[in-house]
mmCIF file of C-alpha atoms in Angstrom:
data_model
loop_
_atom_site.group_PDB
_atom_site.id
_atom_site.type_symbol
_atom_site.label_atom_id
_atom_site.label_comp_id
_atom_site.label_asym_id
_atom_site.label_seq_id
_atom_site.Cartn_x
_atom_site.Cartn_y
_atom_site.Cartn_z
ATOM 1 C CA UNK F 1 4.601 8.809 21.340
ATOM 2 C CA UNK F 2 5.493 5.300 22.525
ATOM 3 C CA UNK F 3 4.409 2.574 20.126
ATOM 4 C CA UNK F 4 2.932 -0.261 22.159
ATOM 5 C CA UNK F 5 -0.450 -2.040 22.220
ATOM 6 C CA UNK F 6 -3.072 -0.689 24.638
ATOM 7 C CA UNK F 7 -4.495 -4.117 25.470
ATOM 8 C CA UNK F 8 -2.964 -7.565 24.978
ATOM 9 C CA UNK F 9 -4.195 -11.083 25.568
ATOM 10 C CA UNK F 10 -0.824 -12.263 26.828
ATOM 11 C CA UNK F 11 2.118 -10.186 28.078
ATOM 12 C CA UNK F 12 4.813 -12.526 26.771
ATOM 13 C CA UNK F 13 5.063 -14.161 23.342
ATOM 14 C CA UNK F 14 7.204 -16.915 21.899
ATOM 15 C CA UNK F 15 9.924 -15.747 19.525
ATOM 16 C CA UNK F 16 8.693 -17.566 16.326
ATOM 17 C CA UNK F 17 10.465 -17.975 12.971
ATOM 18 C CA UNK F 18 9.970 -15.420 10.205
ATOM 19 C CA UNK F 19 9.202 -17.470 7.104
ATOM 20 C CA UNK F 20 8.564 -16.389 3.505
ATOM 21 C CA UNK F 21 7.814 -13.035 1.966
ATOM 22 C CA UNK F 22 5.130 -10.537 2.927
ATOM 23 C CA UNK F 23 1.743 -11.302 1.409
ATOM 24 C CA UNK F 24 -0.033 -8.346 2.999
ATOM 25 C CA UNK F 25 1.050 -4.776 3.690
ATOM 26 C CA UNK F 26 3.302 -5.151 0.621
ATOM 27 C CA UNK F 27 1.957 -2.406 -1.664
ATOM 28 C CA UNK F 28 2.003 1.383 -1.377
ATOM 29 C CA UNK F 29 -1.533 2.173 -0.225
ATOM 30 C CA UNK F 30 -1.695 5.647 1.346
ATOM 31 C CA UNK F 31 1.116 7.719 -0.163
ATOM 32 C CA UNK F 32 3.085 7.950 -3.397
ATOM 33 C CA UNK F 33 6.329 6.441 -2.114
ATOM 34 C CA UNK F 34 7.042 3.587 0.246
ATOM 35 C CA UNK F 35 10.000 2.149 2.124
ATOM 36 C CA UNK F 36 10.045 -1.614 1.601
ATOM 37 C CA UNK F 37 11.912 -4.066 3.775
ATOM 38 C CA UNK F 38 14.169 -6.484 1.862
ATOM 39 C CA UNK F 39 14.999 -8.744 4.808
ATOM 40 C CA UNK F 40 13.064 -10.474 7.556
ATOM 41 C CA UNK F 41 13.531 -8.978 11.004
ATOM 42 C CA UNK F 42 12.204 -7.221 14.058
ATOM 43 C CA UNK F 43 11.892 -3.429 14.073
ATOM 44 C CA UNK F 44 11.638 -2.151 17.622
ATOM 45 C CA UNK F 45 9.258 0.601 18.705
ATOM 46 C CA UNK F 46 12.289 2.804 19.433
ATOM 47 C CA UNK F 47 13.673 2.298 15.919
ATOM 48 C CA UNK F 48 10.291 3.089 14.348
ATOM 49 C CA UNK F 49 10.045 6.228 16.483
ATOM 50 C CA UNK F 50 13.640 7.232 15.634
ATOM 51 C CA UNK F 51 12.787 6.875 11.949
ATOM 52 C CA UNK F 52 9.668 9.003 12.363
ATOM 53 C CA UNK F 53 11.576 11.742 14.197
ATOM 54 C CA UNK F 54 14.396 11.840 11.647
ATOM 55 C CA UNK F 55 11.817 12.101 8.857
ATOM 56 C CA UNK F 56 9.824 14.847 10.586
ATOM 57 C CA UNK F 57 13.011 16.892 11.046
ATOM 58 C CA UNK F 58 13.834 16.639 7.354
ATOM 59 C CA UNK F 59 10.431 16.664 5.650
ATOM 60 C CA UNK F 60 8.929 19.919 4.389
ATOM 61 C CA UNK F 61 5.586 20.937 5.892
ATOM 62 C CA UNK F 62 3.512 19.462 3.049
ATOM 63 C CA UNK F 63 5.094 16.015 3.374
ATOM 64 C CA UNK F 64 3.108 13.376 5.257
ATOM 65 C CA UNK F 65 4.631 10.219 6.744
ATOM 66 C CA UNK F 66 2.584 7.092 7.439
ATOM 67 C CA UNK F 67 3.871 4.187 9.534
ATOM 68 C CA UNK F 68 2.477 0.942 8.101
ATOM 69 C CA UNK F 69 3.683 -1.480 10.771
ATOM 70 C CA UNK F 70 2.965 -1.652 14.509
ATOM 71 C CA UNK F 71 5.003 -3.286 17.279
ATOM 72 C CA UNK F 72 2.548 -5.949 18.472
ATOM 73 C CA UNK F 73 5.158 -8.405 19.761
ATOM 74 C CA UNK F 74 6.772 -8.136 23.182
ATOM 75 C CA UNK F 75 10.374 -9.266 23.705
ATOM 76 C CA UNK F 76 11.441 -10.388 27.150
ATOM 77 C CA UNK F 77 14.853 -10.512 28.771
ATOM 78 C CA UNK F 78 16.277 -11.671 32.075
ATOM 79 C CA UNK F 79 18.090 -9.243 34.391
ATOM 80 C CA UNK F 80 21.907 -9.370 34.229
ATOM 81 C CA UNK F 81 23.795 -11.705 36.553
ATOM 82 C CA UNK F 82 20.722 -13.888 37.005
ATOM 83 C CA UNK F 83 20.962 -17.672 37.121
ATOM 84 C CA UNK F 84 19.130 -19.613 34.454
ATOM 85 C CA UNK F 85 15.669 -20.946 35.211
ATOM 86 C CA UNK F 86 13.004 -19.373 37.395
ATOM 87 C CA UNK F 87 10.777 -18.767 34.397
ATOM 88 C CA UNK F 88 10.660 -16.400 31.455
ATOM 89 C CA UNK F 89 11.985 -12.854 31.847
ATOM 90 C CA UNK F 90 9.942 -9.668 31.891
ATOM 91 C CA UNK F 91 8.879 -7.784 28.707
ATOM 92 C CA UNK F 92 11.639 -5.308 27.822
ATOM 93 C CA UNK F 93 10.572 -3.810 24.509
ATOM 94 C CA UNK F 94 8.060 -4.154 21.676
ATOM 95 C CA UNK F 95 8.810 -5.070 18.075
ATOM 96 C CA UNK F 96 7.086 -5.130 14.696
ATOM 97 C CA UNK F 97 7.765 -8.299 12.713
ATOM 98 C CA UNK F 98 8.668 -7.513 9.096
ATOM 99 C CA UNK F 99 9.121 -9.890 6.193
ATOM 100 C CA UNK F 100 10.823 -9.211 2.844
ATOM 101 C CA UNK F 101 8.353 -7.021 0.930
ATOM 102 C CA UNK F 102 6.705 -5.340 3.922
ATOM 103 C CA UNK F 103 6.130 -1.599 3.456
ATOM 104 C CA UNK F 104 7.347 0.052 6.671
ATOM 105 C CA UNK F 105 6.789 3.756 5.946
ATOM 106 C CA UNK F 106 4.929 5.704 3.281
ATOM 107 C CA UNK F 107 5.327 9.304 2.158
ATOM 108 C CA UNK F 108 2.952 11.604 0.324
ATOM 109 C CA UNK F 109 2.810 15.242 -0.786
ATOM 110 C CA UNK F 110 6.465 15.456 -1.867
ATOM 111 C CA UNK F 111 8.566 14.743 -4.952
ATOM 112 C CA UNK F 112 10.736 11.681 -5.516
ATOM 113 C CA UNK F 113 14.035 13.387 -4.706
ATOM 114 C CA UNK F 114 12.884 14.488 -1.226
ATOM 115 C CA UNK F 115 11.268 11.081 -0.621
ATOM 116 C CA UNK F 116 14.546 9.352 -1.510
ATOM 117 C CA UNK F 117 16.557 11.578 0.817
ATOM 118 C CA UNK F 118 14.026 11.165 3.650
ATOM 119 C CA UNK F 119 13.994 7.383 3.348
ATOM 120 C CA UNK F 120 17.793 7.419 3.202
ATOM 121 C CA UNK F 121 17.834 9.118 6.612
ATOM 122 C CA UNK F 122 15.271 6.658 7.991
ATOM 123 C CA UNK F 123 17.170 3.672 6.541
ATOM 124 C CA UNK F 124 20.100 4.449 8.835
ATOM 125 C CA UNK F 125 17.831 3.763 11.825
ATOM 126 C CA UNK F 126 16.510 0.464 10.481
ATOM 127 C CA UNK F 127 17.839 -2.984 11.417
ATOM 128 C CA UNK F 128 16.939 -4.376 7.959
ATOM 129 C CA UNK F 129 17.875 -3.505 4.373
ATOM 130 C CA UNK F 130 15.244 -1.331 2.712
ATOM 131 C CA UNK F 131 14.500 0.210 -0.684
ATOM 132 C CA UNK F 132 12.263 2.916 -2.097
ATOM 133 C CA UNK F 133 9.184 1.815 -4.020
ATOM 134 C CA UNK F 134 6.621 3.887 -5.888
ATOM 135 C CA UNK F 135 2.870 3.588 -6.044
ATOM 136 C CA UNK F 136 1.771 1.459 -9.008
ATOM 137 C CA UNK F 137 0.032 3.069 -11.965
ATOM 138 C CA UNK F 138 -3.766 2.715 -12.186
ATOM 139 C CA UNK F 139 -4.787 -0.067 -14.568
ATOM 140 C CA UNK A 1 -5.586 7.321 -26.286
ATOM 141 C CA UNK A 2 -3.828 5.321 -28.989
ATOM 142 C CA UNK A 3 -4.649 1.612 -29.204
ATOM 143 C CA UNK A 4 -1.430 -0.387 -29.421
ATOM 144 C CA UNK A 5 -0.967 -3.884 -30.816
ATOM 145 C CA UNK A 6 0.427 -6.715 -28.731
ATOM 146 C CA UNK A 7 1.585 -10.057 -30.135
ATOM 147 C CA UNK A 8 0.542 -12.998 -27.980
ATOM 148 C CA UNK A 9 0.510 -16.759 -28.265
ATOM 149 C CA UNK A 10 -2.136 -19.210 -27.210
ATOM 150 C CA UNK A 11 -1.005 -21.526 -24.416
ATOM 151 C CA UNK A 12 -2.373 -24.869 -23.341
ATOM 152 C CA UNK A 13 -0.298 -25.355 -20.205
ATOM 153 C CA UNK A 14 -1.654 -24.151 -16.918
ATOM 154 C CA UNK A 15 -0.884 -24.536 -13.253
ATOM 155 C CA UNK A 16 1.827 -23.247 -10.943
ATOM 156 C CA UNK A 17 4.760 -25.257 -12.334
ATOM 157 C CA UNK A 18 3.896 -24.624 -15.987
ATOM 158 C CA UNK A 19 3.556 -20.847 -15.607
ATOM 159 C CA UNK A 20 6.777 -20.758 -13.592
ATOM 160 C CA UNK A 21 8.578 -22.309 -16.583
ATOM 161 C CA UNK A 22 7.023 -19.636 -18.816
ATOM 162 C CA UNK A 23 8.229 -16.848 -16.516
ATOM 163 C CA UNK A 24 11.721 -18.363 -16.466
ATOM 164 C CA UNK A 25 12.010 -17.903 -20.245
ATOM 165 C CA UNK A 26 10.816 -14.267 -20.098
ATOM 166 C CA UNK A 27 7.144 -14.769 -20.830
ATOM 167 C CA UNK A 28 4.070 -13.676 -18.901
ATOM 168 C CA UNK A 29 0.951 -15.853 -18.595
ATOM 169 C CA UNK A 30 -2.262 -14.018 -19.402
ATOM 170 C CA UNK A 31 -5.955 -14.658 -19.928
ATOM 171 C CA UNK A 32 -8.573 -13.126 -22.178
ATOM 172 C CA UNK A 33 -12.208 -13.265 -21.141
ATOM 173 C CA UNK A 34 -15.561 -11.527 -21.494
ATOM 174 C CA UNK A 35 -18.517 -11.076 -23.862
ATOM 175 C CA UNK A 36 -19.852 -14.546 -22.967
ATOM 176 C CA UNK A 37 -17.187 -16.214 -25.121
ATOM 177 C CA UNK A 38 -14.739 -18.900 -24.042
ATOM 178 C CA UNK A 39 -11.706 -17.855 -22.029
ATOM 179 C CA UNK A 40 -8.434 -17.922 -23.953
ATOM 180 C CA UNK A 41 -5.195 -18.618 -22.115
ATOM 181 C CA UNK A 42 -2.347 -16.594 -23.577
ATOM 182 C CA UNK A 43 1.312 -15.876 -23.018
ATOM 183 C CA UNK A 44 3.193 -12.771 -24.029
ATOM 184 C CA UNK A 45 6.748 -11.511 -24.043
ATOM 185 C CA UNK A 46 7.742 -9.618 -20.895
ATOM 186 C CA UNK A 47 9.592 -6.834 -22.739
ATOM 187 C CA UNK A 48 6.624 -6.290 -25.094
ATOM 188 C CA UNK A 49 4.334 -5.834 -22.114
ATOM 189 C CA UNK A 50 6.800 -3.483 -20.389
ATOM 190 C CA UNK A 51 6.726 -1.334 -23.537
ATOM 191 C CA UNK A 52 2.910 -1.281 -23.381
ATOM 192 C CA UNK A 53 2.952 -0.289 -19.688
ATOM 193 C CA UNK A 54 5.518 2.453 -20.271
ATOM 194 C CA UNK A 55 3.286 3.864 -23.020
ATOM 195 C CA UNK A 56 0.458 3.938 -20.426
ATOM 196 C CA UNK A 57 -1.830 2.117 -22.873
ATOM 197 C CA UNK A 58 -5.079 0.741 -21.492
ATOM 198 C CA UNK A 59 -6.661 -0.614 -24.689
ATOM 199 C CA UNK A 60 -4.867 -3.113 -26.897
ATOM 200 C CA UNK A 61 -5.308 -5.180 -30.039
ATOM 201 C CA UNK A 62 -4.292 -8.701 -29.084
ATOM 202 C CA UNK A 63 -3.095 -10.912 -31.944
ATOM 203 C CA UNK A 64 -3.036 -14.685 -31.616
ATOM 204 C CA UNK A 65 -3.652 -17.553 -34.066
ATOM 205 C CA UNK A 66 -4.171 -15.044 -36.914
ATOM 206 C CA UNK A 67 -6.956 -13.440 -34.907
ATOM 207 C CA UNK A 68 -7.125 -9.867 -33.677
ATOM 208 C CA UNK A 69 -9.236 -8.892 -30.695
ATOM 209 C CA UNK A 70 -9.634 -5.576 -28.939
ATOM 210 C CA UNK A 71 -9.100 -5.878 -25.194
ATOM 211 C CA UNK A 72 -8.756 -3.796 -22.081
ATOM 212 C CA UNK A 73 -6.023 -4.444 -19.511
ATOM 213 C CA UNK A 74 -8.223 -5.422 -16.577
ATOM 214 C CA UNK A 75 -5.668 -6.437 -13.965
ATOM 215 C CA UNK A 76 -1.922 -6.776 -13.692
ATOM 216 C CA UNK A 77 -0.480 -8.943 -10.924
ATOM 217 C CA UNK A 78 3.002 -8.105 -9.693
ATOM 218 C CA UNK A 79 5.628 -9.771 -7.558
ATOM 219 C CA UNK A 80 5.956 -6.944 -5.069
ATOM 220 C CA UNK A 81 9.521 -7.818 -4.151
ATOM 221 C CA UNK A 82 11.033 -8.082 -7.631
ATOM 222 C CA UNK A 83 8.507 -5.831 -9.458
ATOM 223 C CA UNK A 84 8.107 -8.478 -12.172
ATOM 224 C CA UNK A 85 4.709 -8.925 -13.796
ATOM 225 C CA UNK A 86 3.247 -12.296 -12.809
ATOM 226 C CA UNK A 87 -0.012 -12.384 -14.737
ATOM 227 C CA UNK A 88 -2.239 -10.159 -16.863
ATOM 228 C CA UNK A 89 -6.012 -10.195 -17.241
ATOM 229 C CA UNK A 90 -7.502 -8.903 -20.509
ATOM 230 C CA UNK A 91 -11.187 -8.194 -20.971
ATOM 231 C CA UNK A 92 -12.772 -8.410 -24.432
ATOM 232 C CA UNK A 93 -14.145 -5.007 -25.392
ATOM 233 C CA UNK A 94 -16.320 -3.899 -28.302
ATOM 234 C CA UNK A 95 -15.004 -0.545 -29.479
ATOM 235 C CA UNK A 96 -18.566 0.824 -29.683
ATOM 236 C CA UNK A 97 -19.640 -0.072 -26.131
ATOM 237 C CA UNK A 98 -19.102 2.225 -23.173
ATOM 238 C CA UNK A 99 -16.825 0.840 -20.477
ATOM 239 C CA UNK A 100 -16.227 1.637 -16.820
ATOM 240 C CA UNK A 101 -12.671 2.018 -15.555
ATOM 241 C CA UNK A 102 -10.573 4.009 -13.111
ATOM 242 C CA UNK A 103 -8.527 6.972 -14.332
ATOM 243 C CA UNK A 104 -5.815 8.739 -12.269
ATOM 244 C CA UNK A 105 -6.411 12.292 -11.055
ATOM 245 C CA UNK A 106 -3.505 14.745 -11.259
ATOM 246 C CA UNK A 107 -3.462 18.006 -9.286
ATOM 247 C CA UNK A 108 -2.020 21.145 -10.890
ATOM 248 C CA UNK A 109 -0.923 24.510 -9.551
ATOM 249 C CA UNK A 110 -0.120 25.859 -6.096
ATOM 250 C CA UNK A 111 -3.237 26.589 -4.121
ATOM 251 C CA UNK A 112 -3.992 29.689 -2.046
ATOM 252 C CA UNK A 113 -4.441 27.525 1.049
ATOM 253 C CA UNK A 114 -0.936 26.049 0.759
ATOM 254 C CA UNK A 115 0.535 29.567 0.377
ATOM 255 C CA UNK A 116 -1.279 30.521 3.605
ATOM 256 C CA UNK A 117 0.390 27.641 5.432
ATOM 257 C CA UNK A 118 -2.071 24.794 4.921
ATOM 258 C CA UNK A 119 -1.350 21.212 3.939
ATOM 259 C CA UNK A 120 -2.736 19.657 0.766
ATOM 260 C CA UNK A 121 -4.088 16.117 1.102
ATOM 261 C CA UNK A 122 -4.744 14.166 -2.086
ATOM 262 C CA UNK A 123 -7.421 11.761 -0.871
ATOM 263 C CA UNK A 124 -8.744 10.153 -4.055
ATOM 264 C CA UNK A 125 -5.950 9.315 -6.460
ATOM 265 C CA UNK A 126 -8.213 7.876 -9.176
ATOM 266 C CA UNK A 127 -11.876 8.148 -10.150
ATOM 267 C CA UNK A 128 -14.212 5.742 -11.888
ATOM 268 C CA UNK A 129 -15.406 6.955 -15.278
ATOM 269 C CA UNK A 130 -17.595 5.648 -18.073
ATOM 270 C CA UNK A 131 -16.465 6.300 -21.626
ATOM 271 C CA UNK A 132 -15.865 4.780 -25.043
ATOM 272 C CA UNK A 133 -12.726 2.608 -25.310
ATOM 273 C CA UNK A 134 -11.350 4.944 -27.951
ATOM 274 C CA UNK A 135 -11.697 8.000 -25.705
ATOM 275 C CA UNK A 136 -10.083 6.843 -22.448
ATOM 276 C CA UNK A 137 -8.308 9.834 -20.874
ATOM 277 C CA UNK A 138 -4.729 9.199 -19.725
ATOM 278 C CA UNK A 139 -5.373 11.292 -16.611
ATOM 279 C CA UNK A 140 -7.744 13.945 -15.329
ATOM 280 C CA UNK A 141 -6.001 17.232 -14.613
ATOM 281 C CA UNK A 142 -7.476 19.348 -11.830
ATOM 282 C CA UNK A 143 -6.445 22.938 -11.226
ATOM 283 C CA UNK A 144 -6.222 23.632 -7.497
ATOM 284 C CA UNK A 145 -4.765 27.166 -7.627
ATOM 285 C CA UNK A 146 -8.087 28.638 -6.388
ATOM 286 C CA UNK A 147 -8.421 26.226 -3.472
ATOM 287 C CA UNK A 148 -8.378 28.036 -0.128
ATOM 288 C CA UNK A 149 -7.755 26.917 3.454
ATOM 289 C CA UNK A 150 -10.343 24.414 4.724
ATOM 290 C CA UNK A 151 -11.766 23.896 1.234
ATOM 291 C CA UNK A 152 -11.904 20.699 -0.776
ATOM 292 C CA UNK A 153 -12.504 19.567 -4.349
ATOM 293 C CA UNK A 154 -15.207 16.983 -4.949
ATOM 294 C CA UNK A 155 -15.892 14.602 -7.826
ATOM 295 C CA UNK A 156 -18.774 16.830 -8.978
ATOM 296 C CA UNK A 157 -16.290 19.727 -9.426
ATOM 297 C CA UNK A 158 -13.998 17.795 -11.790
ATOM 298 C CA UNK A 159 -13.608 19.276 -15.292
ATOM 299 C CA UNK A 160 -16.262 18.212 -17.787
ATOM 300 C CA UNK A 161 -14.693 16.170 -20.597
ATOM 301 C CA UNK A 162 -16.355 15.182 -23.864
ATOM 302 C CA UNK A 163 -17.923 11.716 -23.756
ATOM 303 C CA UNK A 164 -16.768 11.024 -20.198
ATOM 304 C CA UNK A 165 -19.145 10.470 -17.311
ATOM 305 C CA UNK A 166 -17.959 10.276 -13.706
ATOM 306 C CA UNK A 167 -19.316 7.199 -11.910
ATOM 307 C CA UNK A 168 -17.685 7.744 -8.495
ATOM 308 C CA UNK A 169 -19.822 9.346 -5.761
ATOM 309 C CA UNK A 170 -20.297 13.028 -6.688
ATOM 310 C CA UNK A 171 -19.754 14.120 -3.073
ATOM 311 C CA UNK A 172 -16.497 12.176 -2.647
ATOM 312 C CA UNK A 173 -13.499 14.377 -1.810
ATOM 313 C CA UNK A 174 -10.627 14.423 -4.312
ATOM 314 C CA UNK A 175 -8.295 16.748 -2.408
ATOM 315 C CA UNK A 176 -8.547 19.083 0.561
ATOM 316 C CA UNK A 177 -6.484 21.721 2.308
ATOM 317 C CA UNK A 178 -6.323 21.796 6.078
ATOM 318 C CA UNK A 179 -4.210 23.309 8.813
ATOM 319 C CA UNK A 180 -1.165 21.531 10.192
ATOM 320 C CA UNK A 181 -2.116 19.362 13.179
ATOM 321 C CA UNK A 182 0.539 19.515 15.881
ATOM 322 C CA UNK A 183 1.460 16.286 17.607
ATOM 323 C CA UNK A 184 0.334 15.807 21.194
ATOM 324 C CA UNK A 185 3.037 15.446 23.809
ATOM 325 C CA UNK A 186 2.335 12.280 25.782
ATOM 326 C CA UNK A 187 2.850 12.413 29.544
ATOM 327 C CA UNK A 188 5.739 10.330 30.927
ATOM 328 C CA UNK A 189 3.377 8.335 33.143
ATOM 329 C CA UNK A 190 1.498 7.198 30.045
ATOM 330 C CA UNK A 191 4.756 6.247 28.313
ATOM 331 C CA UNK A 192 5.880 3.987 31.120
ATOM 332 C CA UNK A 193 2.504 2.248 31.447
ATOM 333 C CA UNK A 194 2.299 -1.401 30.440
ATOM 334 C CA UNK A 195 -0.513 -2.671 28.228
ATOM 335 C CA UNK A 196 -3.625 -3.983 29.907
ATOM 336 C CA UNK A 197 -3.804 -7.809 29.912
ATOM 337 C CA UNK A 198 -7.347 -8.867 29.060
ATOM 338 C CA UNK A 199 -6.947 -12.535 30.021
ATOM 339 C CA UNK A 200 -5.432 -11.721 33.427
ATOM 340 C CA UNK A 201 -7.090 -13.650 36.260
ATOM 341 C CA UNK A 202 -7.915 -11.582 39.353
ATOM 342 C CA UNK A 203 -5.842 -12.449 42.436
ATOM 343 C CA UNK A 204 -7.440 -14.335 45.330
ATOM 344 C CA UNK A 205 -7.508 -11.258 47.560
ATOM 345 C CA UNK A 206 -9.218 -9.166 44.856
ATOM 346 C CA UNK A 207 -11.707 -11.966 44.238
ATOM 347 C CA UNK A 208 -12.514 -12.112 47.947
ATOM 348 C CA UNK A 209 -13.081 -8.357 48.109
ATOM 349 C CA UNK A 210 -15.275 -8.468 45.006
ATOM 350 C CA UNK A 211 -17.208 -11.390 46.463
ATOM 351 C CA UNK A 212 -17.721 -9.518 49.728
ATOM 352 C CA UNK A 213 -18.916 -6.427 47.828
ATOM 353 C CA UNK A 214 -21.410 -8.451 45.794
ATOM 354 C CA UNK A 215 -22.639 -10.123 48.974
ATOM 355 C CA UNK A 216 -23.183 -6.696 50.555
ATOM 356 C CA UNK A 217 -25.184 -5.559 47.517
ATOM 357 C CA UNK A 218 -27.509 -8.577 47.744
#
């Protein structure tokens, strides 16, 4: 499964700065445990997929993984040994922009120990520092 | 559920900078409202409130200015990055009036469906109930050991508890057991495809062809 939009308005995007903390997608919504980003950064579609695969290899059957982010942003690059100029390069890969506080993955149907070990495996694939967070108690 | 007591102080300061100063000295800004009385702005010690949350208390006796009022914790705002409590909303409650609130649902036992190879999905993690403030259940335990493959538990099948009425939709699913869905293998052609560009202008040649086609139709 390749994570990429089906339709876009524009093929190429500007890079943009990542400012502030996450104000949405920052609470555990679907599962009991979440993996929260502690740094701003770009998570590529390949990294998200690698995380999903490593989790699916480790998780027991009853465990369910949810990916909370989607790579909406295209990143372009110029071919090697090309002179500068002649316009922007071609889209190479797709990334999801994460801010500190963004929940990247969620897990349900398993206990805390397995969730911790699963997220530990995923964390090795991530380009940002992450931590485990739990769903908040009902008030 | 036991009603705990929480010491609070009345505050007059409000606004972003003032509450930030409060948080810096280990206090949490709070507000008490309801029952058509004036709102009271309060502040409370962070460690006192942590103790209350760890005890899973929902109803409290708030003390301030030699007054004691019974209140329900209505909302707790968190800083999702540091897990610190930012603000607490309390609602004035008469101990004799019935109140509506959400109570967590806890599943117990290993179901028949899971033993047969199914996957348990806990859809609704809390339900809305109506009860007296003195009889708020900590959680609603549901036994799922009899739940077979393809079956689900609804709100109407929850255990009947004294003085508690379920407000959530009776047909809403609490938990269900279904078979494992295998992931589809995507063809390589699909993987390599680029996304469709919706603002893309048609090339001159294409436009000409389209124009010719439309002319033929007319």
